[in-house]
XYZ file of C-alpha atoms in Angstrom:
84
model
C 4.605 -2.421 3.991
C 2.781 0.732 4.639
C 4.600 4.148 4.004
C 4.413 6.889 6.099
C 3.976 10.228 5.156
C 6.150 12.993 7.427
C 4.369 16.029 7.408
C 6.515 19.264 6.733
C 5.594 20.724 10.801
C 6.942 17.598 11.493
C 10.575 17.729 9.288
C 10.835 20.798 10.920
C 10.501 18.974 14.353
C 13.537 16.805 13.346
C 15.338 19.822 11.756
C 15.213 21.464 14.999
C 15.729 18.690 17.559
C 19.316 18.021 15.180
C 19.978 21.584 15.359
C 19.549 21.858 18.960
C 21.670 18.754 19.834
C 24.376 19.779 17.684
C 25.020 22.532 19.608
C 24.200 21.368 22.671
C 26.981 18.763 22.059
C 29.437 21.754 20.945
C 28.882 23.882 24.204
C 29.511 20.099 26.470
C 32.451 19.753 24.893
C 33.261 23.470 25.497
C 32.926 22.587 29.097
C 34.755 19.844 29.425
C 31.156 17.790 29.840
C 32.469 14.579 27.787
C 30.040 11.560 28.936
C 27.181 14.519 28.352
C 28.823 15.285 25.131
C 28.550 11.545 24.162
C 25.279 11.105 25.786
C 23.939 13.742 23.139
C 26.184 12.263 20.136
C 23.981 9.167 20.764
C 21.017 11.246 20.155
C 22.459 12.914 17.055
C 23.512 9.157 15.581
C 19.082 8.852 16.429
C 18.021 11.461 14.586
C 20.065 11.254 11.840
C 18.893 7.608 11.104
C 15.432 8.877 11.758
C 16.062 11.175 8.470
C 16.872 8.295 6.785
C 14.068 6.465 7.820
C 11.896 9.720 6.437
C 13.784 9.533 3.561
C 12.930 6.249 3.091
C 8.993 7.311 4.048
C 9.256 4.458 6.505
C 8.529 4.550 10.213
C 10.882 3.647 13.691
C 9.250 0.884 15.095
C 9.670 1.983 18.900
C 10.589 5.163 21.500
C 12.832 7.885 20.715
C 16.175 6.794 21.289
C 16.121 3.169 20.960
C 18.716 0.876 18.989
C 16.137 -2.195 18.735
C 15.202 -2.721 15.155
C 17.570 -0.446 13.828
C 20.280 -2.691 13.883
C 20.715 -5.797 12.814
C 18.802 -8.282 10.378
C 15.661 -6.339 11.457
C 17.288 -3.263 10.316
C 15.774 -1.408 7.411
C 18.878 0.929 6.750
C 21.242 -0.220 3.641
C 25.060 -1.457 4.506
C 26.514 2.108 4.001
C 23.894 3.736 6.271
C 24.793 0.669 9.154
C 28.569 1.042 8.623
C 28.413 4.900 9.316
């Protein structure tokens, strides 16, 4: 299994993509925008397992976004990280 190694720009990448749907989800909900409030919690519940898999100096195998591999027997997250 070959680590990969995140590079701090790219952290920052995360950081800020987390940031920005945070409150981007806030400001839907503000609005009354709930399927585009859930649309971005789905990206939020992405991201955050992408930290894990950074954590974990491991790689997503596929696009930005996608459940495929994540879950599962494939899956490389532990049974706390699956159940939240």
């Amino acid at each position: 299994m070959d680590s990969w190694y995140h590079s701090p720009d790219e952290v920052e990448h995360w950081r800020g993509k987390l940031l920005a749907f945070v409150h981007e989800t806030y400001r839907a909900v503000m609005r009354g925008e709930m399927l585009y409030a859930l649309s971005n919690l789905d990206r939020i519940r992405w991201l955050i397992v992408s930290g894990w898999y950074m954590e974990m100096e491991e790689h997503i195998d596929g696009p930005y976004g996608v459940w495929s591999k994540i879950e599962g027997k494939r899956s490389k997250l532990d049974e706390k990280q699956l159940s939240l």
